[in-house]
Tab-separated table of C-alpha atoms in Angstrom:
chain	number	residue	atom	x	y	z
Y	70	MET	CA	-15.118	-94.551	1.067
Y	71	PRO	CA	-13.690	-91.150	0.396
Y	72	GLN	CA	-10.192	-90.284	-0.673
Y	73	LYS	CA	-7.742	-88.299	1.834
Y	74	PRO	CA	-6.433	-85.167	0.794
Y	75	LEU	CA	-2.971	-86.808	1.299
Y	76	ASP	CA	-4.084	-89.589	-0.948
Y	77	LEU	CA	-5.241	-87.194	-3.481
Y	78	ILE	CA	-1.569	-85.627	-3.287
Y	79	LEU	CA	0.254	-89.034	-3.765
Y	80	LEU	CA	-1.686	-89.938	-7.050
Y	81	MET	CA	-0.494	-86.550	-8.349
Y	82	THR	CA	2.177	-86.656	-10.711
Y	83	THR	CA	4.751	-84.640	-9.851
Y	84	ARG	CA	4.522	-82.090	-12.699
Y	85	THR	CA	1.007	-81.330	-11.373
Y	86	ARG	CA	2.289	-81.242	-7.714
Y	87	ALA	CA	4.947	-78.724	-8.937
Y	88	THR	CA	2.315	-76.706	-10.687
Y	89	ILE	CA	-0.303	-76.600	-7.946
Y	90	PHE	CA	2.772	-75.514	-5.676
Y	91	TRP	CA	4.015	-72.659	-8.036
Y	92	PHE	CA	0.684	-71.797	-8.165
Y	93	PHE	CA	0.500	-70.821	-5.045
Y	94	VAL	CA	3.593	-69.105	-4.503
Y	95	PHE	CA	2.838	-67.312	-7.439
Y	96	LEU	CA	-0.722	-65.654	-5.573
Y	97	PHE	CA	1.652	-65.145	-2.439
Y	98	ILE	CA	4.547	-62.995	-4.367
Y	99	VAL	CA	1.475	-60.937	-6.126
Y	100	GLY	CA	-1.022	-60.648	-2.681
Y	101	GLY	CA	2.238	-60.050	-0.818
Y	102	THR	CA	2.976	-57.312	-3.293
Y	103	GLY	CA	-0.160	-56.292	-3.208
Y	104	THR	CA	-0.576	-55.900	0.338
Y	105	ILE	CA	2.674	-54.364	1.104
Y	106	LEU	CA	1.798	-51.701	-1.802
Y	107	PHE	CA	-1.777	-50.974	-0.253
Y	108	VAL	CA	0.029	-50.666	3.163
Y	109	SER	CA	2.352	-48.321	1.354
Y	110	GLY	CA	0.194	-45.941	0.210
Y	111	TYR	CA	-0.376	-47.365	-3.073
Y	112	ARG	CA	-3.579	-47.281	-5.150
Y	113	LEU	CA	-4.154	-48.674	-8.669
Y	114	ASN	CA	-5.112	-45.312	-10.696
Y	115	LEU	CA	-7.644	-46.427	-12.966
Y	116	GLU	CA	-7.479	-43.669	-16.049
Y	117	THR	CA	-3.843	-44.140	-15.856
Y	118	GLY	CA	-3.719	-47.617	-15.078
Y	119	LYS	CA	-0.562	-47.417	-12.809
Y	120	MET	CA	0.000	-48.379	-9.470
Y	121	GLU	CA	0.591	-44.425	-7.968
Y	122	LYS	CA	0.945	-43.316	-4.126
Y	123	VAL	CA	-2.028	-42.048	-2.714
Y	124	GLY	CA	-2.972	-38.773	-0.595
Y	125	GLY	CA	-5.901	-37.709	1.605
Y	126	ALA	CA	-7.894	-34.756	2.120
Y	127	PHE	CA	-9.396	-33.475	6.009
Y	128	VAL	CA	-11.516	-31.303	7.058
Y	129	LYS	CA	-13.297	-29.612	10.151
Y	130	THR	CA	-15.953	-26.948	10.322
Y	131	ASN	CA	-17.838	-25.428	12.429
Y	132	ILE	CA	-21.024	-26.755	12.400
Y	133	PRO	CA	-21.653	-30.562	12.656
Y	134	ASN	CA	-24.327	-32.472	10.090
Y	135	TYR	CA	-22.436	-30.728	6.734
Y	136	ASP	CA	-22.042	-32.708	3.181
Y	137	VAL	CA	-18.712	-32.940	1.367
Y	138	THR	CA	-18.713	-32.943	-2.468
Y	139	LEU	CA	-15.464	-34.214	-3.450
Y	140	ASP	CA	-15.669	-34.384	-7.560
Y	141	GLY	CA	-19.500	-35.134	-7.470
Y	142	LYS	CA	-18.798	-38.267	-5.315
Y	143	HIS	CA	-20.419	-37.811	-1.684
Y	144	PHE	CA	-19.316	-37.911	1.774
Y	145	SER	CA	-21.127	-37.333	5.072
Y	146	LYS	CA	-19.726	-39.751	7.506
Y	147	GLN	CA	-17.858	-37.630	10.393
Y	148	TYR	CA	-16.994	-37.701	13.775
Y	149	ALA	CA	-20.111	-35.989	15.435
Y	150	VAL	CA	-17.754	-34.465	18.285
Y	151	THR	CA	-15.752	-32.845	16.477
Y	152	ASN	CA	-17.044	-31.700	13.090
Y	153	GLU	CA	-14.130	-33.607	11.386
Y	154	LEU	CA	-14.099	-35.737	8.346
Y	155	PHE	CA	-11.271	-37.752	7.019
Y	156	ILE	CA	-10.722	-39.097	3.232
Y	157	PRO	CA	-8.278	-41.098	2.517
Y	158	SER	CA	-7.095	-43.042	-0.642
Y	159	LEU	CA	-6.946	-40.327	-3.140
Y	160	THR	CA	-4.820	-40.596	-5.838
Y	161	PRO	CA	-2.355	-37.476	-7.215
Y	162	GLY	CA	-4.591	-34.988	-8.822
Y	163	THR	CA	-6.647	-31.959	-8.848
Y	164	TYR	CA	-9.749	-32.532	-7.057
Y	165	THR	CA	-13.235	-29.502	-6.300
Y	166	PHE	CA	-13.544	-29.532	-2.752
Y	167	GLU	CA	-17.448	-28.321	-1.545
Y	168	VAL	CA	-18.432	-28.370	1.951
Y	169	LYS	CA	-22.424	-27.223	2.778
Y	170	LYS	CA	-25.155	-27.631	4.900
Y	171	GLU	CA	-29.167	-26.659	3.722
Y	172	GLY	CA	-29.272	-22.266	5.793
Y	173	TYR	CA	-25.756	-22.270	4.715
Y	174	ARG	CA	-23.379	-20.841	1.888
Y	175	SER	CA	-21.614	-23.050	0.576
Y	176	TRP	CA	-17.600	-22.951	0.768
Y	177	LYS	CA	-15.700	-24.619	-2.645
Y	178	LYS	CA	-12.170	-24.991	-2.816
Y	179	GLN	CA	-9.755	-26.362	-5.548
Y	180	PHE	CA	-6.956	-28.573	-4.236
Y	181	THR	CA	-4.431	-30.188	-5.645
Y	182	VAL	CA	-3.585	-34.530	-4.165
Y	183	LEU	CA	0.343	-35.425	-3.233
Y	184	PRO	CA	1.667	-38.118	-2.246
Y	185	ARG	CA	1.452	-39.431	1.055
Y	186	ILE	CA	0.438	-35.949	2.195
Y	187	VAL	CA	-2.887	-35.382	3.622
Y	188	THR	CA	-4.609	-32.106	2.378
Y	189	SER	CA	-5.785	-30.132	5.457
Y	190	PHE	CA	-8.948	-27.444	5.538
Y	191	LYS	CA	-9.251	-26.958	9.023
Y	192	SER	CA	-10.816	-23.280	9.361
Y	193	THR	CA	-13.347	-23.813	6.880
Y	194	LEU	CA	-16.390	-21.751	7.975
Y	195	LEU	CA	-19.978	-22.206	7.384
Y	196	ILE	CA	-21.880	-18.770	7.542
Y	197	PRO	CA	-25.806	-18.282	7.649
Y	198	ASN	CA	-27.372	-17.467	4.787
Y	199	PRO	CA	-28.258	-14.797	4.844
Y	200	LEU	CA	-26.314	-13.235	7.142
Y	201	THR	CA	-29.044	-11.437	9.611
Y	202	PRO	CA	-27.400	-8.776	11.676
Y	203	GLU	CA	-29.314	-7.151	15.002
Y	204	SER	CA	-30.108	-3.948	14.959
Y	205	LEU	CA	-28.835	-2.164	18.528
Y	206	PHE	CA	-28.908	1.821	17.824
Y	207	GLN	CA	-32.089	3.218	15.576
Y	208	LYS	CA	-31.530	5.879	13.238
Y	209	ILE	CA	-31.545	9.176	15.525
Y	210	PHE	CA	-29.038	11.028	13.967
Y	211	GLU	CA	-26.105	10.342	11.467
Y	212	LEU	CA	-23.668	8.700	12.929
Y	213	LYS	CA	-20.310	8.427	11.990
Y	214	SER	CA	-18.363	6.717	14.272
Y	215	PHE	CA	-18.268	5.167	17.582
Y	216	SER	CA	-16.463	3.463	20.232
Y	217	ILE	CA	-17.532	0.599	22.246
Y	218	SER	CA	-16.198	-0.478	25.875
Y	219	LYS	CA	-14.031	-3.676	26.735
Y	220	ASN	CA	-16.799	-5.259	27.725
Y	221	THR	CA	-19.526	-4.552	25.417
Y	222	ALA	CA	-21.777	-3.030	27.501
Y	223	ASN	CA	-21.293	0.527	27.237
Y	224	ILE	CA	-21.050	2.570	23.841
Y	225	LEU	CA	-19.914	5.963	23.001
Y	226	LEU	CA	-21.657	8.495	20.447
Y	227	PRO	CA	-20.287	11.173	19.528
Y	228	ASP	CA	-22.998	13.435	17.222
Y	229	PRO	CA	-21.316	16.221	14.831
Y	230	ARG	CA	-24.710	17.991	14.466
Y	231	GLU	CA	-25.741	18.045	17.866
Y	232	LYS	CA	-22.122	18.596	18.379
Y	233	SER	CA	-22.557	16.396	21.710
Y	234	LEU	CA	-21.186	12.897	23.110
Y	235	THR	CA	-23.624	10.567	23.812
Y	236	LEU	CA	-22.861	7.850	26.640
Y	237	TYR	CA	-25.055	4.971	25.733
Y	238	SER	CA	-25.980	1.716	27.874
Y	239	LEU	CA	-25.992	-1.451	25.375
Y	240	ASP	CA	-27.754	-3.255	28.502
Y	241	ALA	CA	-29.878	-1.097	29.322
Y	242	GLY	CA	-31.005	0.153	26.357
Y	243	ASP	CA	-30.476	3.622	27.417
Y	244	VAL	CA	-28.927	6.879	27.266
Y	245	ILE	CA	-26.468	6.802	30.521
Y	246	LYS	CA	-25.729	10.855	29.893
Y	247	THR	CA	-25.112	13.380	27.033
Y	248	ILE	CA	-22.210	15.507	26.908
Y	249	LYS	CA	-21.893	18.741	25.528
Y	250	GLU	CA	-18.613	18.649	22.857
Y	251	LYS	CA	-18.589	19.165	19.095
Y	252	ASP	CA	-15.067	17.143	18.197
Y	253	ALA	CA	-14.875	14.572	20.722
Y	254	GLN	CA	-11.939	12.443	19.233
Y	255	ARG	CA	-9.513	9.531	20.482
Y	256	ILE	CA	-12.022	7.768	23.139
Y	257	THR	CA	-10.048	5.470	25.128
Y	258	TRP	CA	-11.985	3.334	27.494
Y	259	LEU	CA	-10.348	2.460	31.455
Y	260	SER	CA	-10.208	-0.725	32.228
Y	261	ASP	CA	-13.737	-0.244	34.884
Y	262	ASN	CA	-15.505	0.085	31.384
Y	263	THR	CA	-17.488	3.076	32.586
Y	264	SER	CA	-14.920	5.638	32.929
Y	265	PHE	CA	-13.142	7.454	29.493
Y	266	PHE	CA	-10.808	9.907	28.315
Y	267	TYR	CA	-11.298	11.565	24.596
Y	268	THR	CA	-9.482	14.542	22.814
Y	269	THR	CA	-11.048	17.691	21.664
Y	270	PRO	CA	-8.111	18.953	19.006
Y	271	THR	CA	-10.367	22.518	18.614
Y	272	THR	CA	-9.224	23.468	22.335
Y	273	LYS	CA	-6.251	20.802	22.423
Y	274	SER	CA	-7.421	19.361	26.038
Y	275	ILE	CA	-7.960	15.971	27.160
Y	276	LEU	CA	-10.885	15.081	29.031
Y	277	PHE	CA	-11.888	12.505	31.342
Y	278	VAL	CA	-15.410	11.501	32.163
Y	279	SER	CA	-16.205	9.555	35.015
Y	280	GLY	CA	-19.946	8.909	36.704
Y	281	GLU	CA	-20.630	12.217	36.748
Y	282	LYS	CA	-17.409	14.084	36.875
Y	283	THR	CA	-15.544	15.958	33.637
Y	284	ILE	CA	-12.101	16.507	34.206
Y	285	ASN	CA	-9.686	18.685	32.531
Y	286	VAL	CA	-6.554	16.743	31.994
Y	287	THR	CA	-4.610	19.033	30.550
Y	288	THR	CA	-5.035	21.842	33.137
Y	289	ALA	CA	-5.150	19.315	36.197
Y	290	PHE	CA	-1.475	18.572	36.944
Y	291	PRO	CA	-0.135	20.481	39.870
Y	292	ARG	CA	1.636	24.045	39.651
Y	293	SER	CA	4.812	21.813	40.250
Y	294	LEU	CA	4.326	19.934	37.163
Y	295	SER	CA	2.981	22.816	35.047
Y	296	SER	CA	5.258	22.224	32.381
Y	297	ILE	CA	3.933	18.735	31.604
Y	298	ALA	CA	0.838	20.365	31.067
Y	299	SER	CA	1.408	22.894	28.649
Y	300	SER	CA	3.873	20.009	26.972
Y	301	ILE	CA	0.195	18.017	26.700
Y	302	LYS	CA	-1.754	21.299	25.905
Y	303	SER	CA	0.709	21.397	22.705
Y	304	THR	CA	1.109	18.095	21.467
Y	305	ILE	CA	-2.498	16.308	22.584
Y	306	ALA	CA	-0.177	13.202	24.131
Y	307	ASN	CA	-1.429	9.746	23.976
Y	308	ILE	CA	-3.403	7.885	26.498
Y	309	TYR	CA	-3.428	4.660	27.310
Y	310	PRO	CA	-5.875	2.562	30.351
Y	311	HIS	CA	-3.015	1.432	32.951
Y	312	PRO	CA	-3.027	-3.155	32.753
Y	313	PHE	CA	-4.645	-3.548	36.381
Y	314	GLU	CA	-5.280	0.243	37.846
Y	315	LYS	CA	-8.692	0.933	36.822
Y	316	LYS	CA	-8.772	4.004	37.605
Y	317	LEU	CA	-5.095	4.760	36.474
Y	318	ILE	CA	-4.231	6.261	32.865
Y	319	ILE	CA	-0.379	5.965	30.888
Y	320	GLN	CA	-0.075	9.475	29.378
Y	321	THR	CA	2.952	10.236	26.906
Y	322	VAL	CA	4.324	13.973	26.753
Y	323	LYS	CA	7.531	15.609	25.331
Y	324	ASN	CA	9.916	14.851	28.196
Y	325	GLY	CA	8.589	11.176	29.274
Y	326	VAL	CA	5.819	9.310	30.261
Y	327	TYR	CA	3.895	8.992	33.303
Y	328	VAL	CA	1.607	7.685	34.948
Y	329	PHE	CA	-1.147	10.013	36.080
Y	330	ASP	CA	-4.237	9.647	38.298
Y	331	PRO	CA	-7.343	12.059	36.660
Y	332	PHE	CA	-8.742	12.126	40.158
Y	333	THR	CA	-6.455	13.753	42.700
Y	334	ALA	CA	-4.210	15.377	39.917
Y	335	GLN	CA	-1.399	13.493	40.921
Y	336	SER	CA	1.598	12.106	38.301
Y	337	VAL	CA	4.318	9.567	38.707
Y	338	LEU	CA	7.395	9.325	35.938
Y	339	LEU	CA	7.684	6.273	35.046
Y	340	THR	CA	10.590	7.048	32.234
Y	341	ASP	CA	12.360	10.813	30.973
Y	342	ILE	CA	13.166	9.281	27.987
Y	343	ASN	CA	12.148	11.142	24.811
Y	344	PRO	CA	8.991	8.871	23.499
Y	345	LEU	CA	7.982	8.704	19.565
Y	346	THR	CA	5.519	6.027	20.909
Y	347	VAL	CA	4.563	4.287	23.300
Y	348	THR	CA	2.300	1.140	23.950
Y	349	VAL	CA	1.012	-1.081	26.688
Y	350	GLN	CA	1.654	-4.744	26.785
Y	351	GLY	CA	1.025	-6.640	29.380
Y	352	SER	CA	2.667	-4.875	32.577
Y	353	SER	CA	5.079	-3.007	30.333
Y	354	ILE	CA	5.123	-0.651	28.362
Y	355	ILE	CA	7.074	-0.515	25.332
Y	356	PHE	CA	8.647	2.985	23.637
Y	357	LEU	CA	10.810	3.730	21.239
Y	358	ASP	CA	13.026	6.786	21.751
Y	359	ASN	CA	14.468	9.220	19.004
Y	360	LYS	CA	17.383	7.656	18.530
Y	361	GLY	CA	15.615	4.359	17.450
Y	362	GLN	CA	16.532	1.670	20.443
Y	363	LEU	CA	13.068	0.215	21.841
Y	364	TYR	CA	12.878	-0.432	25.581
Y	365	SER	CA	10.309	-1.842	28.273
Y	366	GLU	CA	9.493	-0.903	31.721
Y	367	HIS	CA	7.853	-3.096	34.359
Y	368	LEU	CA	5.038	-1.156	35.219
Y	369	ILE	CA	5.858	-2.784	38.907
Y	370	THR	CA	9.020	-3.988	39.193
Y	371	LYS	CA	10.390	-0.416	37.442
Y	372	ASN	CA	12.752	-2.592	35.582
Y	373	VAL	CA	13.731	-1.278	32.164
Y	374	ASN	CA	15.160	-3.422	29.515
Y	375	LYS	CA	16.304	-3.008	25.802
Y	376	LEU	CA	14.158	-5.324	23.657
Y	377	THR	CA	16.721	-4.474	20.293
Y	378	LEU	CA	20.912	-4.816	20.373
Y	379	GLU	CA	21.031	-2.161	18.038
Y	380	PRO	CA	18.570	1.241	17.220
Y	381	LEU	CA	17.256	1.364	13.763
Y	382	SER	CA	19.130	3.944	12.517
Y	383	SER	CA	16.238	5.311	10.035
Y	384	VAL	CA	14.760	6.461	13.301
Y	385	THR	CA	16.962	8.940	13.552
Y	386	SER	CA	16.683	11.300	10.402
Y	387	HIS	CA	13.351	10.668	10.857
Y	388	ALA	CA	12.451	11.409	14.513
Y	389	LYS	CA	9.767	13.892	13.245
Y	390	ASP	CA	7.614	11.097	11.414
Y	391	GLN	CA	4.868	9.529	12.680
Y	392	TRP	CA	5.327	6.301	14.605
Y	393	ASN	CA	4.142	3.299	15.642
Y	394	ILE	CA	4.743	0.147	17.642
Y	395	LEU	CA	2.848	-3.342	17.190
Y	396	ILE	CA	3.589	-6.332	19.907
Y	397	SER	CA	2.430	-9.931	18.585
Y	398	PRO	CA	0.560	-11.084	21.857
Y	399	ASP	CA	3.348	-13.936	22.236
Y	400	GLU	CA	5.209	-10.807	23.069
Y	401	LYS	CA	7.649	-12.072	20.780
Y	402	THR	CA	8.054	-10.528	17.466
Y	403	PHE	CA	8.065	-6.638	17.373
Y	404	VAL	CA	6.829	-4.339	14.268
Y	405	LEU	CA	7.464	-0.722	14.054
Y	406	SER	CA	5.527	1.220	11.048
Y	407	ASN	CA	6.406	5.283	10.076
Y	408	VAL	CA	2.865	6.147	9.376
Y	409	THR	CA	4.147	8.938	7.338
Y	410	SER	CA	6.645	6.892	4.569
Y	411	ARG	CA	4.413	3.921	5.221
Y	412	GLU	CA	7.564	2.041	5.887
Y	413	LEU	CA	7.275	-1.423	8.459
Y	414	PHE	CA	10.302	-2.641	10.221
Y	415	ILE	CA	10.420	-6.157	11.917
Y	416	SER	CA	12.498	-7.046	14.945
Y	417	THR	CA	12.054	-10.137	17.005
Y	418	LYS	CA	13.381	-10.946	20.910
Y	419	GLU	CA	15.585	-13.577	19.346
Y	420	THR	CA	17.613	-11.581	17.003
Y	421	GLY	CA	17.167	-7.774	18.492
Y	422	LYS	CA	17.528	-6.170	15.033
Y	423	PHE	CA	14.901	-4.611	13.678
Y	424	SER	CA	15.041	-5.259	9.411
Y	425	LEU	CA	12.884	-3.886	6.764
Y	426	LEU	CA	9.688	-5.721	6.150
Y	427	ASP	CA	8.073	-3.890	3.757
Y	428	THR	CA	7.192	-0.258	1.787
Y	429	ASN	CA	3.938	1.277	0.661
Y	430	ALA	CA	2.588	-0.260	4.223
Y	431	THR	CA	-0.182	0.175	6.092
Y	432	SER	CA	-2.379	-1.369	8.715
Y	433	PRO	CA	-0.262	-4.423	10.424
Y	434	SER	CA	-2.289	-6.557	12.622
Y	435	PHE	CA	-0.535	-9.694	14.403
Y	436	ALA	CA	-3.162	-13.021	14.269
Y	437	PHE	CA	-3.977	-13.924	17.470
Y	438	ASP	CA	-1.584	-16.861	17.541
Y	439	SER	CA	0.983	-14.739	16.644
Y	440	ARG	CA	2.743	-17.189	14.071
Y	441	LYS	CA	1.422	-14.194	10.437
Y	442	LEU	CA	1.245	-10.656	10.378
Y	443	ALA	CA	-1.422	-8.937	7.887
Y	444	TYR	CA	-0.862	-5.573	6.449
Y	445	THR	CA	-1.757	-3.793	3.292
Y	446	LYS	CA	0.398	-3.105	0.758
Y	447	GLY	CA	-1.030	-0.409	-2.245
Y	448	ASN	CA	-4.489	-1.335	-1.045
Y	449	THR	CA	-3.765	-5.040	-1.209
Y	450	PRO	CA	-3.563	-7.678	1.871
Y	451	ILE	CA	-0.120	-9.304	2.192
Y	452	LEU	CA	0.350	-12.471	4.867
Y	453	TYR	CA	3.760	-12.615	6.400
Y	454	TRP	CA	4.680	-15.652	7.503
Y	455	ILE	CA	6.410	-14.881	10.809
Y	456	VAL	CA	7.110	-19.094	11.913
Y	457	LYS	CA	7.160	-21.918	9.604
Y	458	ASP	CA	4.268	-24.173	9.181
Y	459	GLU	CA	4.376	-27.337	8.329
Y	460	GLU	CA	0.763	-28.231	7.226
Y	461	SER	CA	0.451	-25.505	4.800
Y	462	ARG	CA	4.212	-25.490	4.019
Y	463	LYS	CA	4.674	-22.284	4.425
Y	464	GLU	CA	8.516	-20.667	5.062
Y	465	GLU	CA	9.566	-18.237	7.938
Y	466	GLY	CA	9.429	-14.753	6.042
Y	467	GLN	CA	7.445	-16.192	3.599
Y	468	LYS	CA	5.231	-13.605	1.694
Y	469	ASP	CA	1.771	-14.152	0.369
Y	470	THR	CA	-0.418	-11.493	-1.960
Y	471	LEU	CA	-4.226	-12.199	-0.568
Y	472	TYR	CA	-6.422	-12.798	-4.120
Y	473	VAL	CA	-8.749	-9.856	-2.970
Y	474	GLU	CA	-9.316	-8.212	-5.427
Y	475	LEU	CA	-10.645	-4.899	-2.894
Y	476	PRO	CA	-9.245	-1.874	-2.738
Y	477	VAL	CA	-8.640	-2.553	1.240
Y	478	THR	CA	-7.342	-0.139	3.549
Y	479	ASN	CA	-7.760	-1.910	6.941
Y	480	LEU	CA	-7.080	-5.333	7.973
Y	481	THR	CA	-8.709	-6.684	11.568
Y	482	TRP	CA	-8.220	-10.340	12.421
Y	483	TYR	CA	-10.869	-12.726	13.401
Y	484	ARG	CA	-10.367	-15.343	16.247
Y	485	ASP	CA	-9.300	-18.521	14.021
Y	486	ASN	CA	-6.439	-16.919	12.751
Y	487	ALA	CA	-7.464	-18.081	8.980
Y	488	HIS	CA	-9.932	-15.063	8.024
Y	489	LEU	CA	-9.832	-11.057	7.928
Y	490	PHE	CA	-12.256	-8.661	7.853
Y	491	GLY	CA	-11.126	-5.840	4.784
Y	492	TYR	CA	-12.163	-2.482	5.045
Y	493	THR	CA	-11.761	-0.698	1.783
Y	494	SER	CA	-11.542	3.010	0.631
Y	495	GLU	CA	-14.731	2.402	-0.887
Y	496	LYS	CA	-16.404	1.666	2.659
Y	497	GLU	CA	-17.413	-1.379	2.482
Y	498	LEU	CA	-16.411	-3.676	4.834
Y	499	TYR	CA	-15.881	-7.787	3.481
Y	500	PHE	CA	-14.571	-10.745	5.730
Y	501	PHE	CA	-12.718	-13.266	3.829
Y	502	GLU	CA	-10.278	-16.404	4.598
Y	503	THR	CA	-6.715	-16.304	3.759
Y	504	ASP	CA	-6.483	-19.926	2.488
Y	505	ASN	CA	-5.214	-18.707	-0.890
Y	506	ARG	CA	-6.215	-21.799	-2.719
Y	507	THR	CA	-9.075	-21.018	-5.521
Y	508	PRO	CA	-11.296	-19.355	-5.465
Y	509	LEU	CA	-10.683	-17.197	-2.308
Y	510	GLU	CA	-14.150	-17.009	-0.362
Y	511	THR	CA	-15.458	-13.570	0.067
Y	512	LEU	CA	-18.288	-12.689	1.857
Y	513	LEU	CA	-19.324	-8.755	1.581
Y	514	ILE	CA	-20.832	-7.639	5.003
Y	515	SER	CA	-22.361	-3.994	4.162
Y	516	THR	CA	-21.440	-1.279	2.076
Y	517	ASP	CA	-22.132	2.097	4.047
Y	518	VAL	CA	-19.710	1.700	6.763
Y	519	PRO	CA	-18.415	4.466	8.085
Y	520	ASP	CA	-17.140	2.732	10.850
Y	521	TYR	CA	-16.688	-1.007	12.814
Y	522	PHE	CA	-15.555	-3.088	15.753
Y	523	TYR	CA	-14.654	-6.546	16.163
Y	524	HIS	CA	-14.645	-8.389	19.555
Y	525	GLU	CA	-13.056	-11.252	19.576
Y	526	ASP	CA	-13.833	-12.245	23.391
Y	527	SER	CA	-17.195	-12.726	22.308
Y	528	ASN	CA	-16.808	-13.004	18.689
Y	529	THR	CA	-19.246	-10.319	17.905
Y	530	LEU	CA	-18.886	-7.712	15.301
Y	531	PHE	CA	-20.498	-4.134	15.686
Y	532	TYR	CA	-20.484	-1.727	12.691
Y	533	LEU	CA	-22.284	1.525	11.008
Y	534	ASN	CA	-24.828	0.863	8.157
Y	535	SER	CA	-26.901	4.376	7.231
Y	536	GLY	CA	-26.854	5.668	10.702
Y	537	ASN	CA	-27.952	2.917	12.731
Y	538	LEU	CA	-25.414	0.828	15.235
Y	539	LEU	CA	-25.591	-3.275	13.997
Y	540	LYS	CA	-24.415	-6.209	16.211
Y	541	LEU	CA	-23.653	-9.759	13.979
Y	542	ASP	CA	-22.721	-13.018	15.968
Y	543	PHE	CA	-20.368	-15.213	14.465
Y	544	ASN	CA	-20.956	-18.131	16.683
Y	545	PHE	CA	-23.072	-19.797	13.419
Y	546	SER	CA	-22.126	-22.910	15.809
Y	547	LYS	CA	-24.819	-22.382	18.031
Y	548	ASN	CA	-27.197	-20.508	15.788
């Protein structure tokens, strides 16, 4: 008859029972400690033989079904809906991370894993290879510039050789009308996407075109406002489309800012403050006076507010310089650019005071999320962090030099807030990321580009190359 377990235990000596007891205590301590260490994020580093706290990596791309290689090890299990992949339990150290898919440019990055930190790559963009643009307008004459309506339905093409301005419908694929004009500049579209203004520096005139009508705005003011008309003629005033009245414009002259109706030649004074520069943001106009004070006036309520607690003193001594205002999309940050001296000044609604941001700086541009400002400093792209970013470990006010070895003169944000279009002094158009971890991915879109325009709503790039107008759809996930 087999013995019961209890009988076997009773037959053991005290020493044997003590040995078995302490053996299981040892296993419990070792196993429990290992479990606690594992749960706390510790792993055994096989290279060093030591227990170390681990981190992880997270990647998200614009397309599904991609392959990830981490130091030669493959990962492919992704969340199907969000195109995300999480790689846990990485011991601290430097890794080479590559994301690739057939038919696309591979994306590679070196990064350092830190203990208990998940390193994110949330803006990984896989771009088709080759990148094939669509030709919209074949070379009929040597195009040097263009202006496209806000809905991308119509385009204006100045032809200096024929001394004409051609209005072309991209939707219909046909010429709408041709205007005899040898030096059309500063083209401004109205909200209706069919009417537009342009200036002619030779005659110092501003002309308005809508349908079959062409109106000389410079001479269209009533006689009672003749002083304004003469002021316009002498200064070639700035024109802005009214934000919600499709047939009205906002116009700046020496003695104020006006709302102007080109069809009736009627003007309404908004402010008699002498503006050095004006911009339109939402339902308000923002303007800088010659004393360095920044104001806003609501176009409906007519309320005027000071946006700064004190004026920027350098404006008074440089009132004859060319100034530009830039407002962040969330309307919380203001940048003043002295185009003449190449100085940038920054202020926020919270501080109400301007401070010098940088010198030898041009082409400032806010990211669509209002968290970053990009500009060039001596042809070098600079990234300024407006707010603290915990994920990328960036501090408020931090400046990052982007390691793009290109003579960049102009920057335009891509809508993911993580990439930029960069235009160089050699008329080359590039697309590059703002993630400074090496290598920094840079794509040459085209050489010999005299002009380009990125339309954020449709995520489409328009550019000229060898006289042809090309369209590049950046909705790669749909391709």
